[in-house]
């Protein structure tokens, strides 16, 4: 298989994590970390569930991968995420020494792997990530659009005050 085919296979697993988040009323972002051709961590957003602003899919996956690897350095790992990382998540990727980032769709409001800024490839840092974007972009974008459309409709109707209640609507 070529790299792009492999990337699509791994991204599909991240997308499945995003679907889990959607079903829970969480913003549908999913992430997986791959090391030596196997998934060592998978996560989806849990900010609403955990009432924790740091419970992003990428951070949860990095924490799990660090436990699995037995250390904070994740050399040789690729992180697949459905949406371009925010500054917090991109910073964690740099600090954990992940080698490669693959993401589905750009985030024009908070993305820092090329949209607002390119934090993960800034030459002033002592570590940079290889970046591939646009893998399963249509699917990754569509699930976000569906989620926020549903949320806006429910809020307009006065039936939901927070994302965590989406699942029951």
mmCIF file of C-alpha atoms in Angstrom:
data_model
loop_
_atom_site.group_PDB
_atom_site.id
_atom_site.type_symbol
_atom_site.label_atom_id
_atom_site.label_comp_id
_atom_site.label_asym_id
_atom_site.label_seq_id
_atom_site.Cartn_x
_atom_site.Cartn_y
_atom_site.Cartn_z
ATOM 1 C CA UNK A 1 0.000 0.000 0.000
ATOM 2 C CA UNK A 2 1.133 3.541 -0.622
ATOM 3 C CA UNK A 3 1.351 6.043 2.217
ATOM 4 C CA UNK A 4 -1.861 7.850 1.239
ATOM 5 C CA UNK A 5 -3.798 4.529 1.344
ATOM 6 C CA UNK A 6 -2.307 3.722 4.734
ATOM 7 C CA UNK A 7 -3.174 7.223 5.893
ATOM 8 C CA UNK A 8 -6.791 6.750 4.787
ATOM 9 C CA UNK A 9 -7.039 3.479 6.735
ATOM 10 C CA UNK A 10 -5.720 5.047 9.941
ATOM 11 C CA UNK A 11 -7.808 8.188 9.433
ATOM 12 C CA UNK A 12 -10.891 6.013 9.131
ATOM 13 C CA UNK A 13 -10.218 4.822 12.688
ATOM 14 C CA UNK A 14 -9.920 8.439 13.852
ATOM 15 C CA UNK A 15 -13.191 9.168 12.060
ATOM 16 C CA UNK A 16 -14.849 6.304 13.953
ATOM 17 C CA UNK A 17 -13.706 7.997 17.172
ATOM 18 C CA UNK A 18 -15.271 11.259 15.942
ATOM 19 C CA UNK A 19 -18.534 9.394 15.379
ATOM 20 C CA UNK A 20 -18.431 8.230 19.014
ATOM 21 C CA UNK A 21 -18.000 11.831 20.133
ATOM 22 C CA UNK A 22 -20.940 12.939 17.956
ATOM 23 C CA UNK A 23 -23.169 10.258 19.494
ATOM 24 C CA UNK A 24 -22.275 11.564 22.973
ATOM 25 C CA UNK A 25 -23.001 15.186 22.133
ATOM 26 C CA UNK A 26 -19.315 16.056 22.021
ATOM 27 C CA UNK A 27 -17.743 18.044 19.197
ATOM 28 C CA UNK A 28 -16.915 15.227 16.757
ATOM 29 C CA UNK A 29 -13.147 15.077 16.751
ATOM 30 C CA UNK A 30 -11.317 11.766 16.867
ATOM 31 C CA UNK A 31 -7.635 10.857 17.056
ATOM 32 C CA UNK A 32 -5.454 7.769 16.853
ATOM 33 C CA UNK A 33 -1.736 7.364 17.348
ATOM 34 C CA UNK A 34 0.107 4.779 15.294
ATOM 35 C CA UNK A 35 3.506 3.292 16.130
ATOM 36 C CA UNK A 36 5.146 0.605 14.000
ATOM 37 C CA UNK A 37 1.994 -0.011 11.963
ATOM 38 C CA UNK A 38 -0.340 -0.498 14.905
ATOM 39 C CA UNK A 39 -2.683 1.761 16.833
ATOM 40 C CA UNK A 40 -1.374 2.365 20.338
ATOM 41 C CA UNK A 41 -3.940 4.988 21.346
ATOM 42 C CA UNK A 42 -7.380 6.149 20.268
ATOM 43 C CA UNK A 43 -9.567 8.899 21.700
ATOM 44 C CA UNK A 44 -12.338 11.351 20.985
ATOM 45 C CA UNK A 45 -13.299 14.695 22.484
ATOM 46 C CA UNK A 46 -14.657 14.517 26.037
ATOM 47 C CA UNK A 47 -14.736 18.199 27.033
ATOM 48 C CA UNK A 48 -18.473 18.250 27.734
ATOM 49 C CA UNK A 49 -18.539 14.845 29.430
ATOM 50 C CA UNK A 50 -15.545 15.519 31.670
ATOM 51 C CA UNK A 51 -16.254 19.257 32.045
ATOM 52 C CA UNK A 52 -12.583 19.736 31.166
ATOM 53 C CA UNK A 53 -11.358 22.202 28.535
ATOM 54 C CA UNK A 54 -8.231 20.093 27.997
ATOM 55 C CA UNK A 55 -10.100 16.864 27.182
ATOM 56 C CA UNK A 56 -9.407 17.138 23.452
ATOM 57 C CA UNK A 57 -9.048 13.955 21.407
ATOM 58 C CA UNK A 58 -5.380 14.630 20.661
ATOM 59 C CA UNK A 59 -4.402 15.206 24.290
ATOM 60 C CA UNK A 60 -6.261 12.133 25.485
ATOM 61 C CA UNK A 61 -4.570 10.040 22.775
ATOM 62 C CA UNK A 62 -1.131 11.444 23.643
ATOM 63 C CA UNK A 63 -1.676 10.598 27.323
ATOM 64 C CA UNK A 64 -2.705 7.039 26.451
ATOM 65 C CA UNK A 65 0.205 6.568 24.041
ATOM 66 C CA UNK A 66 2.657 7.815 26.667
ATOM 67 C CA UNK A 67 1.314 5.258 29.153
ATOM 68 C CA UNK A 68 1.576 2.476 26.550
ATOM 69 C CA UNK A 69 5.104 3.485 25.510
ATOM 70 C CA UNK A 70 6.209 4.020 29.101
ATOM 71 C CA UNK A 71 7.476 7.555 28.571
ATOM 72 C CA UNK A 72 6.574 10.987 27.284
ATOM 73 C CA UNK A 73 8.696 10.875 24.124
ATOM 74 C CA UNK A 74 6.627 9.539 21.239
ATOM 75 C CA UNK A 75 9.353 9.334 18.603
ATOM 76 C CA UNK A 76 8.305 7.213 15.638
ATOM 77 C CA UNK A 77 4.605 7.921 16.167
ATOM 78 C CA UNK A 78 2.065 9.416 13.795
ATOM 79 C CA UNK A 79 -1.018 11.174 15.139
ATOM 80 C CA UNK A 80 -4.131 11.041 12.950
ATOM 81 C CA UNK A 81 -6.851 13.533 13.808
ATOM 82 C CA UNK A 82 -10.010 14.451 11.966
ATOM 83 C CA UNK A 83 -9.560 18.229 12.426
ATOM 84 C CA UNK A 84 -6.491 20.449 12.327
ATOM 85 C CA UNK A 85 -5.123 20.808 15.878
ATOM 86 C CA UNK A 86 -5.620 23.866 18.080
ATOM 87 C CA UNK A 87 -2.633 25.610 19.737
ATOM 88 C CA UNK A 88 -2.920 23.512 22.913
ATOM 89 C CA UNK A 89 -2.928 20.205 21.053
ATOM 90 C CA UNK A 90 -0.225 21.247 18.597
ATOM 91 C CA UNK A 91 1.956 22.275 21.532
ATOM 92 C CA UNK A 92 1.457 18.867 23.139
ATOM 93 C CA UNK A 93 2.432 17.193 19.871
ATOM 94 C CA UNK A 94 5.658 19.188 19.782
ATOM 95 C CA UNK A 95 6.427 18.516 23.443
ATOM 96 C CA UNK A 96 5.762 14.774 23.072
ATOM 97 C CA UNK A 97 8.061 14.600 20.029
ATOM 98 C CA UNK A 98 5.493 13.006 17.726
ATOM 99 C CA UNK A 99 7.093 12.646 14.290
ATOM 100 C CA UNK A 100 4.128 13.111 12.015
ATOM 101 C CA UNK A 101 0.677 14.696 12.014
ATOM 102 C CA UNK A 102 -2.061 13.692 9.573
ATOM 103 C CA UNK A 103 -5.340 15.585 9.707
ATOM 104 C CA UNK A 104 -8.565 15.557 7.779
ATOM 105 C CA UNK A 105 -9.931 19.078 7.548
ATOM 106 C CA UNK A 106 -8.554 22.531 8.309
ATOM 107 C CA UNK A 107 -9.910 24.589 11.197
ATOM 108 C CA UNK A 108 -9.998 28.216 10.045
ATOM 109 C CA UNK A 109 -10.891 29.446 13.550
ATOM 110 C CA UNK A 110 -8.326 27.633 15.698
ATOM 111 C CA UNK A 111 -6.036 25.490 13.515
ATOM 112 C CA UNK A 112 -2.303 25.951 13.905
ATOM 113 C CA UNK A 113 -0.922 23.392 11.459
ATOM 114 C CA UNK A 114 -1.251 25.788 8.551
ATOM 115 C CA UNK A 115 -4.530 27.698 8.875
ATOM 116 C CA UNK A 116 -3.966 30.504 11.386
ATOM 117 C CA UNK A 117 -0.334 29.685 11.979
ATOM 118 C CA UNK A 118 1.984 26.717 11.541
ATOM 119 C CA UNK A 119 3.089 25.961 15.079
ATOM 120 C CA UNK A 120 4.096 22.351 14.363
ATOM 121 C CA UNK A 121 6.674 23.358 11.736
ATOM 122 C CA UNK A 122 7.994 26.580 13.228
ATOM 123 C CA UNK A 123 11.794 26.422 12.841
ATOM 124 C CA UNK A 124 12.306 28.229 16.157
ATOM 125 C CA UNK A 125 11.286 25.063 18.031
ATOM 126 C CA UNK A 126 13.746 22.224 18.530
ATOM 127 C CA UNK A 127 11.224 19.730 17.116
ATOM 128 C CA UNK A 128 8.987 19.884 14.060
ATOM 129 C CA UNK A 129 6.371 17.511 12.692
ATOM 130 C CA UNK A 130 5.918 16.275 9.178
ATOM 131 C CA UNK A 131 2.348 17.232 8.187
ATOM 132 C CA UNK A 132 -0.108 15.666 5.759
ATOM 133 C CA UNK A 133 -3.542 17.210 5.413
ATOM 134 C CA UNK A 134 -6.763 16.506 3.565
ATOM 135 C CA UNK A 135 -7.098 12.787 4.304
ATOM 136 C CA UNK A 136 -10.851 12.008 4.326
ATOM 137 C CA UNK A 137 -11.465 15.771 4.307
ATOM 138 C CA UNK A 138 -14.991 15.465 2.948
ATOM 139 C CA UNK A 139 -16.119 13.058 5.674
ATOM 140 C CA UNK A 140 -14.288 14.922 8.448
ATOM 141 C CA UNK A 141 -15.827 18.213 7.366
ATOM 142 C CA UNK A 142 -19.312 16.768 6.933
ATOM 143 C CA UNK A 143 -19.530 15.346 10.450
ATOM 144 C CA UNK A 144 -18.613 18.752 11.900
ATOM 145 C CA UNK A 145 -21.160 20.507 9.699
ATOM 146 C CA UNK A 146 -23.843 18.014 10.706
ATOM 147 C CA UNK A 147 -23.021 18.407 14.388
ATOM 148 C CA UNK A 148 -23.084 22.194 14.435
ATOM 149 C CA UNK A 149 -26.209 22.346 12.258
ATOM 150 C CA UNK A 150 -28.009 20.038 14.685
ATOM 151 C CA UNK A 151 -26.754 22.027 17.665
ATOM 152 C CA UNK A 152 -27.880 25.354 16.161
ATOM 153 C CA UNK A 153 -31.305 23.924 15.288
ATOM 154 C CA UNK A 154 -31.813 22.562 18.797
ATOM 155 C CA UNK A 155 -30.685 25.809 20.420
ATOM 156 C CA UNK A 156 -32.955 27.835 18.141
ATOM 157 C CA UNK A 157 -35.865 25.635 19.220
ATOM 158 C CA UNK A 158 -34.875 26.097 22.876
ATOM 159 C CA UNK A 159 -34.405 22.344 23.323
ATOM 160 C CA UNK A 160 -30.731 22.288 24.273
ATOM 161 C CA UNK A 161 -28.521 24.471 26.416
ATOM 162 C CA UNK A 162 -25.300 22.493 26.140
ATOM 163 C CA UNK A 163 -23.737 19.983 23.795
ATOM 164 C CA UNK A 164 -23.906 17.140 26.294
ATOM 165 C CA UNK A 165 -27.689 17.066 25.903
ATOM 166 C CA UNK A 166 -27.491 16.489 22.131
ATOM 167 C CA UNK A 167 -27.522 12.722 22.524
ATOM 168 C CA UNK A 168 -31.044 12.737 23.940
ATOM 169 C CA UNK A 169 -32.451 15.054 21.284
#
